[in-house]
CSV table of C-alpha atoms and ligand atoms in Angstrom, one decimal:
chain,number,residue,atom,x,y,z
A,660,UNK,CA,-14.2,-159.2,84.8
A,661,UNK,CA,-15.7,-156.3,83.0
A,662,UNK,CA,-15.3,-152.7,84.9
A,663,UNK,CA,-19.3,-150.9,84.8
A,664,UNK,CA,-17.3,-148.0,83.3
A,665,UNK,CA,-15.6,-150.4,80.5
A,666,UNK,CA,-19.1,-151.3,79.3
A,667,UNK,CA,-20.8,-147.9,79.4
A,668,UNK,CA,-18.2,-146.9,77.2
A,669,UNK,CA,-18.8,-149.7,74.9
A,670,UNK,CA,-22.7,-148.8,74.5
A,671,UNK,CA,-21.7,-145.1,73.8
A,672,UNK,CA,-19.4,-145.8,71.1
A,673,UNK,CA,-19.7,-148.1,67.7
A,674,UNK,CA,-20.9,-151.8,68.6
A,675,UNK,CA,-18.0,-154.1,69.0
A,676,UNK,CA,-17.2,-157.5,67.2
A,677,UNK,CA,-16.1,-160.3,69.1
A,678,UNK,CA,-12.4,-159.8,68.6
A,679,UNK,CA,-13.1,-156.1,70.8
A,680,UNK,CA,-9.8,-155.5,73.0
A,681,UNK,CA,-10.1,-155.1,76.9
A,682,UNK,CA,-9.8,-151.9,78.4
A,683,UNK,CA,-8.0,-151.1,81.7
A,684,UNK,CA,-9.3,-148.1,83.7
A,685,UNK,CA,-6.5,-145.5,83.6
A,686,UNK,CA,-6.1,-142.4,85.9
A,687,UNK,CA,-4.2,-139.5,84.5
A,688,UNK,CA,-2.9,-135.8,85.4
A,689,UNK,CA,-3.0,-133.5,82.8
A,690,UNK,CA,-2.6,-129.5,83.1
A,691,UNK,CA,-4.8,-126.8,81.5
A,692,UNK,CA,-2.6,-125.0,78.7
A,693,UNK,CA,-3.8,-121.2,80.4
A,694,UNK,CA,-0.2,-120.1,80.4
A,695,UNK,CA,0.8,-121.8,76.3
A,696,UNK,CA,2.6,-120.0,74.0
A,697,UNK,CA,6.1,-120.6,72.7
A,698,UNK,CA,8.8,-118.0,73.3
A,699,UNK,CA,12.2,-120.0,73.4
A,700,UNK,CA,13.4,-122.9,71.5
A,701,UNK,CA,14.3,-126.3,73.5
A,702,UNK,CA,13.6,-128.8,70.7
A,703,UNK,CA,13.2,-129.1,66.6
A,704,UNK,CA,9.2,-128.3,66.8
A,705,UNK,CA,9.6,-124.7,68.4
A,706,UNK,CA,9.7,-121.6,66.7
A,707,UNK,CA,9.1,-118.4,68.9
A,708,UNK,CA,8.5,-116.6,65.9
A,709,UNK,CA,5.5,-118.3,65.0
A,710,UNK,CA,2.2,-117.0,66.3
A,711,UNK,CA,0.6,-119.4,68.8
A,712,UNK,CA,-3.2,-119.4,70.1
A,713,UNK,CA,-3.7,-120.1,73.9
A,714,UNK,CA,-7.5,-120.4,73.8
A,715,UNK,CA,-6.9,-122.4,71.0
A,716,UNK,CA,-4.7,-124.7,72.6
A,717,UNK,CA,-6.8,-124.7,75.5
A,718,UNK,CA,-9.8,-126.0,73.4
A,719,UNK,CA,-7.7,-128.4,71.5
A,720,UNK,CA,-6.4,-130.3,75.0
A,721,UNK,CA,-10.1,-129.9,76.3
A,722,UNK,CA,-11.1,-131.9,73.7
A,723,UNK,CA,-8.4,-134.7,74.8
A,724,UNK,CA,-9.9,-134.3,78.2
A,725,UNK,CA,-13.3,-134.6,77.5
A,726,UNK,CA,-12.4,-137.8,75.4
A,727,UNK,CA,-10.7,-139.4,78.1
A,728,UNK,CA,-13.6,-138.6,80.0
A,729,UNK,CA,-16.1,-140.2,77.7
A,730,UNK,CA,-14.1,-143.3,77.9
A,731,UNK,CA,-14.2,-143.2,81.5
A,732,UNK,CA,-11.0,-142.3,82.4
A,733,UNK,CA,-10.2,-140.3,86.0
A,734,UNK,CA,-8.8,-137.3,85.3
A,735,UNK,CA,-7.1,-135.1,87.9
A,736,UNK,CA,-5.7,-131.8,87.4
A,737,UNK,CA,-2.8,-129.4,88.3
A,738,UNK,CA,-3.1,-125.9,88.5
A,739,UNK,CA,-1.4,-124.1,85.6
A,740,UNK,CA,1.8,-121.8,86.4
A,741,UNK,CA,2.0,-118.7,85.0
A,742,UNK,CA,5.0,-118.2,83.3
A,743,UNK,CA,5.6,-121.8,82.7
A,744,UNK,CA,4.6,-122.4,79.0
A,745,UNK,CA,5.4,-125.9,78.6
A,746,UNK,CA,3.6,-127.0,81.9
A,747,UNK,CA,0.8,-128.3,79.5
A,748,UNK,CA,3.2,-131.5,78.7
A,749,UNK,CA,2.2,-132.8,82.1
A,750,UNK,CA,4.3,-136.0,81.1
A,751,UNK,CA,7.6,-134.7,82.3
A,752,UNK,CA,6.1,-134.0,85.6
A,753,UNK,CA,7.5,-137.1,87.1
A,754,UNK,CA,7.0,-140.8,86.7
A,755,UNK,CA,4.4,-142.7,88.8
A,756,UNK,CA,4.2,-146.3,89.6
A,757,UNK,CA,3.1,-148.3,92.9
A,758,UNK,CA,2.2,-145.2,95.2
A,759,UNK,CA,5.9,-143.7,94.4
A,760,UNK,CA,6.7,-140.9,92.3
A,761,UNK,CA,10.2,-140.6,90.8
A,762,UNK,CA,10.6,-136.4,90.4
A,763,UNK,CA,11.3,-134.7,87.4
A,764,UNK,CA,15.2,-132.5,87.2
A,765,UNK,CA,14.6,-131.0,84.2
A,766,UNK,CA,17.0,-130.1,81.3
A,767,UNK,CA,16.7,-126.8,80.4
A,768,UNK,CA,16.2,-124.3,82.6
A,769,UNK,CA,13.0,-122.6,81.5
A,770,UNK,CA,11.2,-125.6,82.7
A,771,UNK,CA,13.0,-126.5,85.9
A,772,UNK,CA,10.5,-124.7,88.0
A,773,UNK,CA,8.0,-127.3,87.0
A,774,UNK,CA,10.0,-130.5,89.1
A,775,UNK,CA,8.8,-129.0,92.4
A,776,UNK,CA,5.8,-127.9,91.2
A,777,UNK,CA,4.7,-131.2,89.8
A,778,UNK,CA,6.6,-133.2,93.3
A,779,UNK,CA,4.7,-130.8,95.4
A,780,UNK,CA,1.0,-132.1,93.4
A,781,UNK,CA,2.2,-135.5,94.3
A,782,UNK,CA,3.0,-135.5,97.6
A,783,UNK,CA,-0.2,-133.5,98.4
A,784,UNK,CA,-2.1,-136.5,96.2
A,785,UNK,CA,-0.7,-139.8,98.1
A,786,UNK,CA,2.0,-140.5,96.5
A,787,UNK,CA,5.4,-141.6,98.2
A,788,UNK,CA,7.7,-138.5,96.6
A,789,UNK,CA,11.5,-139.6,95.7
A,790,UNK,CA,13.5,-136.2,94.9
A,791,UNK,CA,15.7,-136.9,91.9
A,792,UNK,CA,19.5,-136.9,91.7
A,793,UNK,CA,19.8,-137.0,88.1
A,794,UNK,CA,18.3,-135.0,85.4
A,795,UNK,CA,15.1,-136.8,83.8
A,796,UNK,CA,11.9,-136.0,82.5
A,797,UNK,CA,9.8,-137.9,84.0
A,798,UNK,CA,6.9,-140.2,81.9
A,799,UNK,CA,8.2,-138.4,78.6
A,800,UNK,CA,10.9,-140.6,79.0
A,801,UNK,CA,9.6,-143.9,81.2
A,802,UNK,CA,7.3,-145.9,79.8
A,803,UNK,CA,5.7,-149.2,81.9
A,804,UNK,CA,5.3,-151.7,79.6
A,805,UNK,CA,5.1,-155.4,80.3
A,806,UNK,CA,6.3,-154.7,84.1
A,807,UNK,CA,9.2,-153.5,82.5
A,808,UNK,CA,10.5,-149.6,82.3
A,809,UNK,CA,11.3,-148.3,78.9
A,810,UNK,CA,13.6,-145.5,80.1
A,811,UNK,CA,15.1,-143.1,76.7
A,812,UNK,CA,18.1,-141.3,77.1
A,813,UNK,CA,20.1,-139.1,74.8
A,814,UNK,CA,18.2,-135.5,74.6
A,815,UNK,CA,17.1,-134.9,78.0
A,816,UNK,CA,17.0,-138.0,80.6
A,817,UNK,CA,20.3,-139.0,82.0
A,818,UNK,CA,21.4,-143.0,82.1
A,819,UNK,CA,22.3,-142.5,85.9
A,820,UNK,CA,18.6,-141.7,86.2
A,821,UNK,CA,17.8,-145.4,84.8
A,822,UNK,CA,19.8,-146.3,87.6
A,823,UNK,CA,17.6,-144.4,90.4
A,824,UNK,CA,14.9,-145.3,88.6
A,825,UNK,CA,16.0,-149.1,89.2
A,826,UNK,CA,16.7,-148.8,92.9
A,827,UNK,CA,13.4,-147.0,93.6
A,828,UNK,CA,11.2,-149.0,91.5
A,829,UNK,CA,12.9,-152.8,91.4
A,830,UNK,CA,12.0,-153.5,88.2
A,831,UNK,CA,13.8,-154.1,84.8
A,832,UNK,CA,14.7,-151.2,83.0
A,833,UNK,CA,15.6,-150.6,79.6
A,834,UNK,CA,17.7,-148.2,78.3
A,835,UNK,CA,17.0,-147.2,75.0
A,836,UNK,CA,19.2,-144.5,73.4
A,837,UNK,CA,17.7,-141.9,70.8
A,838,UNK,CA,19.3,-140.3,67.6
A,839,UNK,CA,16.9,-138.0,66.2
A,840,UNK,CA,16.4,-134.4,67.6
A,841,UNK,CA,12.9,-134.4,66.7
A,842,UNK,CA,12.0,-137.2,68.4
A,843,UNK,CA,13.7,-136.3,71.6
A,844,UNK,CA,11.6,-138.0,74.4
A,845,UNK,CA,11.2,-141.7,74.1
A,846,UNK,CA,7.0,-141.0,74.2
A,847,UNK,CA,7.8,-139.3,70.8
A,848,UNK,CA,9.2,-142.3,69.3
A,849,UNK,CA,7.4,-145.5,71.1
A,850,UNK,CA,3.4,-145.5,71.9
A,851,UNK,CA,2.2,-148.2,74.4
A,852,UNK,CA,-0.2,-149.7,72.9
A,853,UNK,CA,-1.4,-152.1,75.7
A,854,UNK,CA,-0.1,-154.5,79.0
A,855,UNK,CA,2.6,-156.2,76.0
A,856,UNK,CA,3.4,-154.5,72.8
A,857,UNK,CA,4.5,-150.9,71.1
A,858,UNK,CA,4.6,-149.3,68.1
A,859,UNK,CA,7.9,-147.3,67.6
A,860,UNK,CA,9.6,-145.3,65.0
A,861,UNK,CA,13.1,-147.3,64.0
A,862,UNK,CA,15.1,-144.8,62.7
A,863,UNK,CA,14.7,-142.9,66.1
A,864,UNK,CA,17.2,-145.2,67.6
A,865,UNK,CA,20.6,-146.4,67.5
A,866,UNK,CA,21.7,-149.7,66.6
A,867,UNK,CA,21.5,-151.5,69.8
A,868,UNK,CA,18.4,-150.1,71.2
A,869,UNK,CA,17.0,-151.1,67.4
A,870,UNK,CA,17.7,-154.4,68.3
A,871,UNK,CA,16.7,-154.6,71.6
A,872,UNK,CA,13.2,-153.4,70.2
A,873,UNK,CA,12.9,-155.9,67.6
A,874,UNK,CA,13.6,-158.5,70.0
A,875,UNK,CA,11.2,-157.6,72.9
A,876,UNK,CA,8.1,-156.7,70.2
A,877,UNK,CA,8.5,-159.0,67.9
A,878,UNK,CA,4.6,-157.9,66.5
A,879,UNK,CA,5.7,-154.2,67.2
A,880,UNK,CA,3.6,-151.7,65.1
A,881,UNK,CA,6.4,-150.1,62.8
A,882,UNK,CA,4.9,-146.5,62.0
A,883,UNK,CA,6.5,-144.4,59.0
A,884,UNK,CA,8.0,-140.9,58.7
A,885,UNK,CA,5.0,-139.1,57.6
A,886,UNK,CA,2.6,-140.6,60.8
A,887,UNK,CA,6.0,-140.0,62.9
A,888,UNK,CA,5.9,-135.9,61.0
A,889,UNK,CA,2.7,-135.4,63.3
A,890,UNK,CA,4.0,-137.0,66.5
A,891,UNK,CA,1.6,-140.0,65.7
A,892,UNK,CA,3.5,-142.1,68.2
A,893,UNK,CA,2.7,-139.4,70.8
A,894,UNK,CA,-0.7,-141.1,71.7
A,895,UNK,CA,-2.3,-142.6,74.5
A,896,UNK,CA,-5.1,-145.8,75.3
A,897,UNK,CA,-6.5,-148.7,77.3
A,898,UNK,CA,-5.4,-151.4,75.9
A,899,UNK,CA,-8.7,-151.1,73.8
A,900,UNK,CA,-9.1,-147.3,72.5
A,901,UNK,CA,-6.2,-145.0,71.2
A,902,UNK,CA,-6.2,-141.9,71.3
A,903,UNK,CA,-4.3,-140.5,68.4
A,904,UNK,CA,-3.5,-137.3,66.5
A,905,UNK,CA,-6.1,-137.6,63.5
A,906,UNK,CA,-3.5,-137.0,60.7
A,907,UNK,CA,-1.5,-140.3,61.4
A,908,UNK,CA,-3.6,-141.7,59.3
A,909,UNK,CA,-1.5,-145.0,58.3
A,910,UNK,CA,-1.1,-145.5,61.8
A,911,UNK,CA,-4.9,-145.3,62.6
A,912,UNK,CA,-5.3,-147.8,59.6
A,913,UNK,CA,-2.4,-150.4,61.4
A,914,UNK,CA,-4.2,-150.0,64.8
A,915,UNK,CA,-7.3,-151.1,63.3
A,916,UNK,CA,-5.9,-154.3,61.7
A,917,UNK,CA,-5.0,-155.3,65.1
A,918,UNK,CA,-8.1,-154.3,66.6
A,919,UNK,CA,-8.1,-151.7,68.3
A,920,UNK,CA,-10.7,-149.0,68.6
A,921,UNK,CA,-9.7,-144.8,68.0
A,922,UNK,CA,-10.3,-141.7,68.4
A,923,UNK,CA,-8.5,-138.8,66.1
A,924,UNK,CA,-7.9,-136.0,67.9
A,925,UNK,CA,-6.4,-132.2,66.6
A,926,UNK,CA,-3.5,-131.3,69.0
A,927,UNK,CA,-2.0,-129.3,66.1
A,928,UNK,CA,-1.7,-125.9,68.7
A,929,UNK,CA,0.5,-128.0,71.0
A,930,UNK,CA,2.1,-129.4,68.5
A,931,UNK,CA,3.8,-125.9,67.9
A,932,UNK,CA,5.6,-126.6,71.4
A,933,UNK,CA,6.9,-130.1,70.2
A,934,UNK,CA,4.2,-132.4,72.1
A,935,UNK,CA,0.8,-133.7,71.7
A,936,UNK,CA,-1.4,-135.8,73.1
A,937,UNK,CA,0.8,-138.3,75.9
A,938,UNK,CA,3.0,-135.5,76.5
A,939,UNK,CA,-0.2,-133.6,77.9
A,940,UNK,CA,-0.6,-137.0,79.8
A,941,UNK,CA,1.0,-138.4,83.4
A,942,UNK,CA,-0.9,-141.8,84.2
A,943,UNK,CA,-0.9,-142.0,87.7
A,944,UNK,CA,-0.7,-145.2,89.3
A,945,UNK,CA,-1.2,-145.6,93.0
B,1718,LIG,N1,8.3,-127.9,74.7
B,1718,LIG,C1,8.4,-129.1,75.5
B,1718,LIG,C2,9.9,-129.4,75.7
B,1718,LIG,O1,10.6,-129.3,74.7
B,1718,LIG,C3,7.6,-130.2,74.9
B,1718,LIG,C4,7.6,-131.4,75.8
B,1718,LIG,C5,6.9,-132.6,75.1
B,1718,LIG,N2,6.7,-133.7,76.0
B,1718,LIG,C6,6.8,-135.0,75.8
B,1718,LIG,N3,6.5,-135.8,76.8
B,1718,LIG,N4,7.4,-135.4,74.7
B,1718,LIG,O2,10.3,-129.8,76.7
C-alpha cells in the first residue's frame, strides 16, 4: 500500500522504527501572504498598533510551503488580493470534501470579499461550488475527522450553517460550541491528528461539547495553556508528520509518545493576525 511519494519522504527524513505512522497524501490551497499586515482588530491576537513584516511573513509561510512540499504534499495556490490582509488564512476559504465546496459568508466585513474570491478558485479548479446561506468560515471551522464533520460555532460560524453543511455533505456533523475569544475557530482549539483521533484544548469549550469530546476521543491529546498561548493546536499532518508551531513544545513531546513524526515551524508573523499554520491551510479533497 505504500504511495512512491510516502517512501521518498521517509528516506529524506530521520529512519523510522517499526512503530512509524502511515501517511496519507494530502492536497492543500494555501495563499501567499503579499498583501499581510494587520490594520483592524477581528479577534484577541490583533493589534493594529503593532508593527507587522510582510516579507517576513511571506518567508515564514514559505517555509510551511516548502515543508509540505518536502513531505510530498500537492500544493495549489490562489492569487493574493490586494487589500485583503487576512487572505493568507486560506482556511476560511470554504470547506472541501467529495468534489463539493461548501462557500465561505464571512463574519466581519473586512474579509467578506474573500467568499467569492475563494468560490470563484474553486469552481475554476473542479469543484461542485454550493453558495452559502449562512455565515461560516469555512475549514477554520469544519474539520473531517473519522467521516464525521466537526463543525465550531460561537465566534464566527453559524449552527444553521451545520445544518447546510449536513444536507450538502450527508454526513454526521458535530456541533461543538466554543467559549474562549482567543480560540475563536474550532482549528484553534482541536488539531486532527489523523483518520480517528484529535488533540484539543478543554477549556475552549462548553460543558456539553466537553463531553461530547471526551466521549468520541477517548485517547484525545489534551494540550495545556502555554502550547495553546502559541496556537499549538493550529497545526496540520498526514496521519504520520505534524506540522507544528516550534514553541509548543509539550505538545511536540506528546505527539512523539504516540508516534508521530514533526516538524517545528516559526509562524510567529502570522501569528500577529491570530492564525498560524492550518489557518494558512484548505485541504482540498476532490
Ligand atoms: N485574522 C483572521 C481572522 O480573525 C485570522 C484567521 C485565522 N484562521 C483560522 N482558520 N483560525 O479572521
Amino acid at each position: 500500500a505504500a504511495n512512491p511519494r510516502t517512501a521518498s519522504t521517509q528516506t529524506a527524513t530521520a529512519p523510522l522504527g517499526p512503530d512509524a505512522r502511515a501517511a496519507v497524501h494530502k492536497t492543500v490551497l494555501m495563499c501567499r501572504p503579499d498583501h499581510f499586515t494587520v490594520s483592524y482588530r477581528i479577534n484577541p491576537w490583533m493589534n493594529p498598533e503593532l508593527p507587522t513584516s510582510t516579507p517576513l511573513a511571506v518567508e515564514q509561510w514559505q517555509s510551511l510551503h516548502d515543508a509540505y512540499r518536502s513531505l510530498g504534499y500537492d500544493v495549489e495556490l490562489i492569487e493574493p488580493i490586494p487589500g485583503l490582509n487576512d487572505m493568507v488564512y486560506a482556511a476560511n476559504g470554504g470547506f472541501t470534501l467529495d468534489g463539493h465546496a461548501y462557500g465561505a459568508k464571512f463574519t466581519y466585513e473586512e474579509r467578506v470579499p474573500e467568499g467569492p474570491a475563494y468560490m470563484s478558485w474553486f469552481e475554476a479548479n473542479g469543484f461542485e461550488v454550493h453558495e452559502p446561506r449562512a455565515i461560516n468560515e469555512g475549514e477554520g471551522d469544519f474539520l473531517l475527522s473519522n467521516g464525521a464533520i466537526l463543525a465550531g460555532h460561537g465566534f464566527r460560524t453559524t449552527l444553521e450553517s451545520h445544518d447546510e453543511l449536513r444536507r450538502i455533505f450527508d454526513r454526521e456533523v458535530v456541533s461543538l460550541r466554543l467559549v474562549d475569544p482567543s480560540f475563536y475557530h474550532l482549528d484553534t482549539a482541536v488539531a486532527i491528528l489523523d483518520e480517528s483521533n484529535i488533540a484539543y484544548l478543554p477549556k475552549a469549550f462548553d460543558d456539553a461539547s466537553r463531553a461530547e469530546l471526551e466521549r468520541r476521543y477517548p485517547d484525545a491529546i489534551l494540550v495545556d495553556d502555554q502550547d495553546a498561548s502559541v496556537l499549538g493546536l493550529n497545526s496540520f499532518g498526514d496521519g504520520r508528520t505534524m506540522l507544528i508551531a516550534e514553541r509548543a513544545t509539550g505538545f511536540e513531546r506528546q505527539l512523539r509518545e504516540r508516534g508521530y513524526e514533526t516538524v517545528g515551524l516559526d509562524l510567529s508573523e502570522l501569528l500577529l493576525g491570530g492564525g498560524g499554520i492550518k489557518c494558512c491551510t484548505l485541504e482540498l479533497r476532490r
